[in-house]
Amino acid sequence: MELSQFIKNASHFLEQPENSVIVFQGSSYSHSFFTQLFDRIKLSFPLDFKTIDIQSGDFSYKSQLETSFLGMGCVYWLGDVASLKPKQKDECIKYLTSYQGPHKVMIFVDAKTEIAQGKKITVVTVKDKYFFEDAKLLWATQDMQQAQKIAAFLHQLYKIKTSFTLDELFLLKNYQDLITTDSKEFYESWVTRLVTADTSLFTLSQLLFEKKEEAFFRLWLQIQSLYAEMFWISFLSDQLYRSYFFIAFTQEENFAAAKQVSFGLSFSFMKQSYKQYQLIELQNFHQAIFAVDTALKNGGNMHQIDQLFVDFFSNKFKNQNS
């Protein structure tokens, strides 16, 4: 099944009893997309949505999936099963292949993993690249005014690049929701900045994780105004997510999973600077980002992002209890 079909009929797949397991399958895990998808699910459907983070070693999932309160079913997201060690991954997939309920379970697996689609399993394909026609299907809507706005936005995007990753598309969709169809200045001045790979972002990430404070803030002052607060929150969240699991997988010697999650991280981080971090520091930093995200949506400003960096360089997150 194509991802656009799942999004269009999400209510059916999540609320009907026919399918116990929904498997998203692709070559790489799209963190930003899944975060937004599940936020939408929580807002749109009267479901009890829960997350079991088996990536962090929570292998009590079987007992949770086999237990229900008064027969009430939940929707469980187990995350990126492909990042588990081979034995754990095979065991999880074998278990879910025969899972019959009482809950609905969703997972992500890599494209190389063989999944037999059956009566209780739905496989949703996640592509490497999404072209113009793909994007139209992903963002399809019955609202004519919104459809016109989406069409105008996509036409501008695909003048710049012929394809986008899933994460890129749904990051950009945050901006589409904020502009009007006649936002000429936005399209002429900002779209290129948003979708064109900018090496300065990689440099910024490198300086951040190397904790080169002076050089970091010098670059930060140059480029912070090029992007809106929403972009910086998404960028930082993604960097912290990837760095956290890169370190976790490397410590477990699960190098295949570490490589898979490393997209977008600087070479110097993967080679050397990751060694200076404990996972708790990155976890605390990530939690602080979410707090700032909430504040920005309630009238906050860019200075709160500045303060995040000040706290990080002063090692506040290293010593803070989670």
PDB file of C-alpha atoms in Angstrom, residues 19-240:
ATOM      1  CA  ASN A  19      -5.718  -5.212  10.771  1.00  0.00           C
ATOM      2  CA  SER A  20      -3.753  -5.829  13.956  1.00  0.00           C
ATOM      3  CA  VAL A  21      -0.331  -4.741  12.666  1.00  0.00           C
ATOM      4  CA  ILE A  22       0.595  -1.840  10.381  1.00  0.00           C
ATOM      5  CA  VAL A  23       4.151  -1.967   9.034  1.00  0.00           C
ATOM      6  CA  PHE A  24       5.770   1.120   7.498  1.00  0.00           C
ATOM      7  CA  GLN A  25       8.614  -0.054   5.281  1.00  0.00           C
ATOM      8  CA  GLY A  26      11.354   1.983   3.601  1.00  0.00           C
ATOM      9  CA  SER A  27      15.098   2.386   3.230  1.00  0.00           C
ATOM     10  CA  SER A  28      15.420   4.981   6.018  1.00  0.00           C
ATOM     11  CA  TYR A  29      13.433   6.052   9.063  1.00  0.00           C
ATOM     12  CA  SER A  30      11.704   9.424   8.614  1.00  0.00           C
ATOM     13  CA  HIS A  31      11.729  10.839  12.136  1.00  0.00           C
ATOM     14  CA  SER A  32      10.131  14.222  11.394  1.00  0.00           C
ATOM     15  CA  PHE A  33       7.352  12.690   9.310  1.00  0.00           C
ATOM     16  CA  PHE A  34       6.339  10.111  11.903  1.00  0.00           C
ATOM     17  CA  THR A  35       6.370  12.732  14.653  1.00  0.00           C
ATOM     18  CA  GLN A  36       3.938  14.891  12.680  1.00  0.00           C
ATOM     19  CA  LEU A  37       1.824  11.902  11.607  1.00  0.00           C
ATOM     20  CA  PHE A  38       1.271  10.768  15.169  1.00  0.00           C
ATOM     21  CA  ASP A  39       0.517  14.296  16.361  1.00  0.00           C
ATOM     22  CA  ARG A  40      -2.183  14.405  13.684  1.00  0.00           C
ATOM     23  CA  ILE A  41      -3.546  10.990  14.678  1.00  0.00           C
ATOM     24  CA  LYS A  42      -3.807  12.017  18.323  1.00  0.00           C
ATOM     25  CA  LEU A  43      -5.737  15.158  17.385  1.00  0.00           C
ATOM     26  CA  SER A  44      -7.973  13.610  14.731  1.00  0.00           C
ATOM     27  CA  PHE A  45      -9.087  10.279  16.142  1.00  0.00           C
ATOM     28  CA  PRO A  46     -10.561   9.228  19.513  1.00  0.00           C
ATOM     29  CA  LEU A  47      -7.826   6.664  20.085  1.00  0.00           C
ATOM     30  CA  ASP A  48      -5.660   5.755  23.042  1.00  0.00           C
ATOM     31  CA  PHE A  49      -2.249   6.198  21.402  1.00  0.00           C
ATOM     32  CA  LYS A  50       0.809   4.874  23.224  1.00  0.00           C
ATOM     33  CA  THR A  51       4.511   4.571  22.434  1.00  0.00           C
ATOM     34  CA  ILE A  52       6.799   1.720  23.457  1.00  0.00           C
ATOM     35  CA  ASP A  53      10.405   2.694  22.809  1.00  0.00           C
ATOM     36  CA  ILE A  54      11.972  -0.673  22.079  1.00  0.00           C
ATOM     37  CA  GLN A  55      15.003   1.149  20.659  1.00  0.00           C
ATOM     38  CA  SER A  56      15.948   2.075  24.211  1.00  0.00           C
ATOM     39  CA  GLY A  57      15.751  -1.534  25.351  1.00  0.00           C
ATOM     40  CA  ASP A  58      12.116  -1.745  26.484  1.00  0.00           C
ATOM     41  CA  PHE A  59      11.465  -5.392  25.679  1.00  0.00           C
ATOM     42  CA  SER A  60       8.446  -5.789  27.946  1.00  0.00           C
ATOM     43  CA  TYR A  61       6.273  -4.903  24.972  1.00  0.00           C
ATOM     44  CA  LYS A  62       4.780  -8.384  24.648  1.00  0.00           C
ATOM     45  CA  SER A  63       3.095  -8.253  28.040  1.00  0.00           C
ATOM     46  CA  GLN A  64       1.729  -4.783  27.228  1.00  0.00           C
ATOM     47  CA  LEU A  65       0.427  -5.863  23.841  1.00  0.00           C
ATOM     48  CA  GLU A  66      -1.298  -8.906  25.297  1.00  0.00           C
ATOM     49  CA  THR A  67      -3.069  -7.041  28.103  1.00  0.00           C
ATOM     50  CA  SER A  68      -6.069  -4.739  27.866  1.00  0.00           C
ATOM     51  CA  PHE A  69      -8.248  -2.931  30.374  1.00  0.00           C
ATOM     52  CA  LEU A  70     -11.902  -3.990  30.165  1.00  0.00           C
ATOM     53  CA  GLY A  71     -11.325  -5.127  26.601  1.00  0.00           C
ATOM     54  CA  MET A  72     -10.377  -1.641  25.394  1.00  0.00           C
ATOM     55  CA  GLY A  73      -7.836  -1.575  22.594  1.00  0.00           C
ATOM     56  CA  CYS A  74      -5.000   0.919  22.105  1.00  0.00           C
ATOM     57  CA  VAL A  75      -2.795   1.932  19.214  1.00  0.00           C
ATOM     58  CA  TYR A  76       0.851   1.167  20.004  1.00  0.00           C
ATOM     59  CA  TRP A  77       3.826   2.603  18.141  1.00  0.00           C
ATOM     60  CA  LEU A  78       6.981   0.518  18.626  1.00  0.00           C
ATOM     61  CA  GLY A  79       9.275   2.731  16.563  1.00  0.00           C
ATOM     62  CA  ASP A  80      12.126   1.735  14.280  1.00  0.00           C
ATOM     63  CA  VAL A  81      12.349  -2.045  14.638  1.00  0.00           C
ATOM     64  CA  ALA A  82      15.012  -2.072  11.906  1.00  0.00           C
ATOM     65  CA  SER A  83      17.452  -0.442  14.330  1.00  0.00           C
ATOM     66  CA  LEU A  84      17.377  -3.387  16.734  1.00  0.00           C
ATOM     67  CA  LYS A  85      20.094  -5.993  16.806  1.00  0.00           C
ATOM     68  CA  PRO A  86      19.385  -8.752  14.250  1.00  0.00           C
ATOM     69  CA  LYS A  87      18.247 -11.343  16.795  1.00  0.00           C
ATOM     70  CA  GLN A  88      15.948  -8.883  18.588  1.00  0.00           C
ATOM     71  CA  LYS A  89      14.597  -7.603  15.285  1.00  0.00           C
ATOM     72  CA  ASP A  90      13.804 -11.100  13.999  1.00  0.00           C
ATOM     73  CA  GLU A  91      12.124 -12.038  17.273  1.00  0.00           C
ATOM     74  CA  CYS A  92       9.967  -8.904  17.232  1.00  0.00           C
ATOM     75  CA  ILE A  93       8.878  -9.389  13.621  1.00  0.00           C
ATOM     76  CA  LYS A  94       8.125 -13.070  14.182  1.00  0.00           C
ATOM     77  CA  TYR A  95       5.971 -12.182  17.174  1.00  0.00           C
ATOM     78  CA  LEU A  96       4.066  -9.452  15.324  1.00  0.00           C
ATOM     79  CA  THR A  97       3.517 -11.643  12.267  1.00  0.00           C
ATOM     80  CA  SER A  98       1.226 -13.841  14.341  1.00  0.00           C
ATOM     81  CA  TYR A  99      -0.173 -11.060  16.542  1.00  0.00           C
ATOM     82  CA  GLN A 100      -3.987 -11.080  16.699  1.00  0.00           C
ATOM     83  CA  GLY A 101      -4.753  -8.236  19.104  1.00  0.00           C
ATOM     84  CA  PRO A 102      -6.360  -6.921  21.241  1.00  0.00           C
ATOM     85  CA  HIS A 103      -4.460  -3.778  20.241  1.00  0.00           C
ATOM     86  CA  LYS A 104      -3.334  -2.156  17.026  1.00  0.00           C
ATOM     87  CA  VAL A 105       0.464  -2.116  16.567  1.00  0.00           C
ATOM     88  CA  MET A 106       2.524   0.047  14.212  1.00  0.00           C
ATOM     89  CA  ILE A 107       6.234  -0.333  13.441  1.00  0.00           C
ATOM     90  CA  PHE A 108       8.855   0.755  10.927  1.00  0.00           C
ATOM     91  CA  VAL A 109      11.189  -1.729   9.221  1.00  0.00           C
ATOM     92  CA  ASP A 110      13.862  -1.324   6.558  1.00  0.00           C
ATOM     93  CA  ALA A 111      13.241  -2.210   2.919  1.00  0.00           C
ATOM     94  CA  LYS A 112      15.401  -5.344   3.099  1.00  0.00           C
ATOM     95  CA  THR A 113      13.258  -6.985   5.769  1.00  0.00           C
ATOM     96  CA  GLU A 114      10.822  -9.541   4.406  1.00  0.00           C
ATOM     97  CA  ILE A 115       7.285  -8.990   5.652  1.00  0.00           C
ATOM     98  CA  ALA A 116       4.492 -11.297   4.528  1.00  0.00           C
ATOM     99  CA  GLN A 117       1.329  -9.238   4.152  1.00  0.00           C
ATOM    100  CA  GLY A 118      -1.608 -11.210   5.533  1.00  0.00           C
ATOM    101  CA  LYS A 119      -5.143 -10.714   6.776  1.00  0.00           C
ATOM    102  CA  LYS A 120      -3.938  -9.076   9.980  1.00  0.00           C
ATOM    103  CA  ILE A 121      -0.905  -7.218   8.573  1.00  0.00           C
ATOM    104  CA  THR A 122      -0.896  -4.110   6.400  1.00  0.00           C
ATOM    105  CA  VAL A 123       2.393  -3.018   4.813  1.00  0.00           C
ATOM    106  CA  VAL A 124       2.742   0.678   3.942  1.00  0.00           C
ATOM    107  CA  THR A 125       5.555   1.613   1.552  1.00  0.00           C
ATOM    108  CA  VAL A 126       7.721   4.651   2.328  1.00  0.00           C
ATOM    109  CA  LYS A 127       9.655   5.812  -0.743  1.00  0.00           C
ATOM    110  CA  ASP A 128      13.193   7.196  -0.845  1.00  0.00           C
ATOM    111  CA  LYS A 129      12.116  10.157  -2.973  1.00  0.00           C
ATOM    112  CA  TYR A 130       8.779  11.845  -3.540  1.00  0.00           C
ATOM    113  CA  PHE A 131       8.155  13.508  -6.885  1.00  0.00           C
ATOM    114  CA  PHE A 132       5.489  16.083  -7.730  1.00  0.00           C
ATOM    115  CA  GLU A 133       2.667  13.608  -8.360  1.00  0.00           C
ATOM    116  CA  ASP A 134       3.564  11.736  -5.159  1.00  0.00           C
ATOM    117  CA  ALA A 135       3.399  14.931  -3.125  1.00  0.00           C
ATOM    118  CA  LYS A 136      -0.023  15.826  -4.547  1.00  0.00           C
ATOM    119  CA  LEU A 137      -1.360  12.465  -3.366  1.00  0.00           C
ATOM    120  CA  LEU A 138       0.248  12.809   0.077  1.00  0.00           C
ATOM    121  CA  TRP A 139      -1.318  16.226   0.628  1.00  0.00           C
ATOM    122  CA  ALA A 140      -4.661  15.543  -1.099  1.00  0.00           C
ATOM    123  CA  THR A 141      -7.680  17.217   0.496  1.00  0.00           C
ATOM    124  CA  GLN A 142     -11.397  17.682  -0.214  1.00  0.00           C
ATOM    125  CA  ASP A 143     -11.176  21.336   0.849  1.00  0.00           C
ATOM    126  CA  MET A 144     -10.997  23.239  -2.455  1.00  0.00           C
ATOM    127  CA  GLN A 145      -9.443  26.379  -0.966  1.00  0.00           C
ATOM    128  CA  GLN A 146      -6.793  24.352   0.829  1.00  0.00           C
ATOM    129  CA  ALA A 147      -6.211  22.258  -2.320  1.00  0.00           C
ATOM    130  CA  GLN A 148      -5.457  25.414  -4.324  1.00  0.00           C
ATOM    131  CA  LYS A 149      -3.052  26.601  -1.648  1.00  0.00           C
ATOM    132  CA  ILE A 150      -1.274  23.233  -1.625  1.00  0.00           C
ATOM    133  CA  ALA A 151      -1.058  23.130  -5.433  1.00  0.00           C
ATOM    134  CA  ALA A 152       0.538  26.587  -5.570  1.00  0.00           C
ATOM    135  CA  PHE A 153       3.020  25.664  -2.861  1.00  0.00           C
ATOM    136  CA  LEU A 154       4.021  22.381  -4.507  1.00  0.00           C
ATOM    137  CA  HIS A 155       4.482  24.015  -7.912  1.00  0.00           C
ATOM    138  CA  GLN A 156       6.975  26.428  -6.371  1.00  0.00           C
ATOM    139  CA  LEU A 157       8.823  23.678  -4.501  1.00  0.00           C
ATOM    140  CA  TYR A 158       9.245  21.453  -7.518  1.00  0.00           C
ATOM    141  CA  LYS A 159      10.655  24.286  -9.590  1.00  0.00           C
ATOM    142  CA  ILE A 160      13.679  24.115  -7.301  1.00  0.00           C
ATOM    143  CA  LYS A 161      14.122  20.369  -6.830  1.00  0.00           C
ATOM    144  CA  THR A 162      12.669  17.418  -8.720  1.00  0.00           C
ATOM    145  CA  SER A 163      12.232  15.273  -5.622  1.00  0.00           C
ATOM    146  CA  PHE A 164      12.195  15.461  -1.825  1.00  0.00           C
ATOM    147  CA  THR A 165      12.550  13.029   1.007  1.00  0.00           C
ATOM    148  CA  LEU A 166       9.506  12.411   3.183  1.00  0.00           C
ATOM    149  CA  ASP A 167      11.052  14.367   6.058  1.00  0.00           C
ATOM    150  CA  GLU A 168      11.775  17.336   3.772  1.00  0.00           C
ATOM    151  CA  LEU A 169       8.204  17.434   2.480  1.00  0.00           C
ATOM    152  CA  PHE A 170       6.599  17.399   5.888  1.00  0.00           C
ATOM    153  CA  LEU A 171       9.056  19.911   7.292  1.00  0.00           C
ATOM    154  CA  LEU A 172       8.130  22.212   4.425  1.00  0.00           C
ATOM    155  CA  LYS A 173       4.439  21.584   5.017  1.00  0.00           C
ATOM    156  CA  ASN A 174       4.805  23.459   8.301  1.00  0.00           C
ATOM    157  CA  TYR A 175       5.533  26.560   6.227  1.00  0.00           C
ATOM    158  CA  GLN A 176       2.764  25.878   3.723  1.00  0.00           C
ATOM    159  CA  ASP A 177       0.259  26.061   6.546  1.00  0.00           C
ATOM    160  CA  LEU A 178       1.461  29.569   7.432  1.00  0.00           C
ATOM    161  CA  ILE A 179       1.420  31.318   4.064  1.00  0.00           C
ATOM    162  CA  THR A 180      -1.156  32.411   1.499  1.00  0.00           C
ATOM    163  CA  THR A 181      -1.283  31.524  -2.194  1.00  0.00           C
ATOM    164  CA  ASP A 182      -0.049  35.016  -3.190  1.00  0.00           C
ATOM    165  CA  SER A 183       3.011  35.106  -0.914  1.00  0.00           C
ATOM    166  CA  LYS A 184       5.342  36.200  -3.703  1.00  0.00           C
ATOM    167  CA  GLU A 185       8.115  37.341  -1.389  1.00  0.00           C
ATOM    168  CA  PHE A 186       8.103  34.003   0.434  1.00  0.00           C
ATOM    169  CA  TYR A 187       8.464  31.998  -2.766  1.00  0.00           C
ATOM    170  CA  GLU A 188      11.107  34.262  -4.270  1.00  0.00           C
ATOM    171  CA  SER A 189      13.212  34.764  -1.152  1.00  0.00           C
ATOM    172  CA  TRP A 190      12.595  31.895   1.242  1.00  0.00           C
ATOM    173  CA  VAL A 191      11.714  28.662  -0.525  1.00  0.00           C
ATOM    174  CA  THR A 192      15.202  28.305  -1.982  1.00  0.00           C
ATOM    175  CA  ARG A 193      16.713  28.701   1.474  1.00  0.00           C
ATOM    176  CA  LEU A 194      14.400  26.080   2.903  1.00  0.00           C
ATOM    177  CA  VAL A 195      14.912  23.366   0.314  1.00  0.00           C
ATOM    178  CA  THR A 196      18.479  23.925  -0.867  1.00  0.00           C
ATOM    179  CA  ALA A 197      21.090  22.021   1.108  1.00  0.00           C
ATOM    180  CA  ASP A 198      23.043  24.586   3.108  1.00  0.00           C
ATOM    181  CA  THR A 199      26.515  23.539   4.220  1.00  0.00           C
ATOM    182  CA  SER A 200      26.358  26.190   6.937  1.00  0.00           C
ATOM    183  CA  LEU A 201      23.773  24.043   8.733  1.00  0.00           C
ATOM    184  CA  PHE A 202      26.210  21.155   8.813  1.00  0.00           C
ATOM    185  CA  THR A 203      28.909  23.506  10.067  1.00  0.00           C
ATOM    186  CA  LEU A 204      26.559  24.811  12.746  1.00  0.00           C
ATOM    187  CA  SER A 205      25.807  21.250  13.860  1.00  0.00           C
ATOM    188  CA  GLN A 206      29.509  20.422  13.912  1.00  0.00           C
ATOM    189  CA  LEU A 207      30.385  23.449  16.051  1.00  0.00           C
ATOM    190  CA  LEU A 208      27.481  22.734  18.389  1.00  0.00           C
ATOM    191  CA  PHE A 209      28.491  19.163  19.154  1.00  0.00           C
ATOM    192  CA  GLU A 210      32.177  20.063  19.349  1.00  0.00           C
ATOM    193  CA  LYS A 211      31.133  22.758  21.861  1.00  0.00           C
ATOM    194  CA  LYS A 212      33.141  25.446  20.088  1.00  0.00           C
ATOM    195  CA  GLU A 213      31.065  28.187  21.634  1.00  0.00           C
ATOM    196  CA  GLU A 214      32.632  31.314  20.141  1.00  0.00           C
ATOM    197  CA  ALA A 215      32.697  29.988  16.567  1.00  0.00           C
ATOM    198  CA  PHE A 216      29.179  28.592  16.960  1.00  0.00           C
ATOM    199  CA  PHE A 217      27.626  31.880  18.051  1.00  0.00           C
ATOM    200  CA  ARG A 218      29.509  33.767  15.343  1.00  0.00           C
ATOM    201  CA  LEU A 219      27.889  31.545  12.692  1.00  0.00           C
ATOM    202  CA  TRP A 220      24.557  31.479  14.532  1.00  0.00           C
ATOM    203  CA  LEU A 221      24.300  35.274  14.388  1.00  0.00           C
ATOM    204  CA  GLN A 222      24.896  35.130  10.631  1.00  0.00           C
ATOM    205  CA  ILE A 223      22.268  32.539   9.738  1.00  0.00           C
ATOM    206  CA  GLN A 224      19.595  32.518  12.446  1.00  0.00           C
ATOM    207  CA  SER A 225      17.428  35.072  10.622  1.00  0.00           C
ATOM    208  CA  LEU A 226      17.452  32.998   7.415  1.00  0.00           C
ATOM    209  CA  TYR A 227      15.004  30.523   8.927  1.00  0.00           C
ATOM    210  CA  ALA A 228      11.929  30.824  11.126  1.00  0.00           C
ATOM    211  CA  GLU A 229      11.714  29.561  14.700  1.00  0.00           C
ATOM    212  CA  MET A 230       9.739  26.515  13.553  1.00  0.00           C
ATOM    213  CA  PHE A 231      12.588  25.439  11.275  1.00  0.00           C
ATOM    214  CA  TRP A 232      15.167  25.723  14.050  1.00  0.00           C
ATOM    215  CA  ILE A 233      13.041  23.666  16.437  1.00  0.00           C
ATOM    216  CA  SER A 234      12.650  20.924  13.815  1.00  0.00           C
ATOM    217  CA  PHE A 235      16.335  21.059  12.872  1.00  0.00           C
ATOM    218  CA  LEU A 236      17.543  20.849  16.475  1.00  0.00           C
ATOM    219  CA  SER A 237      15.055  18.131  17.381  1.00  0.00           C
ATOM    220  CA  ASP A 238      16.196  16.039  14.432  1.00  0.00           C
ATOM    221  CA  GLN A 239      19.893  16.555  15.235  1.00  0.00           C
ATOM    222  CA  LEU A 240      19.376  15.563  18.879  1.00  0.00           C
TER     223      LEU A 240
END
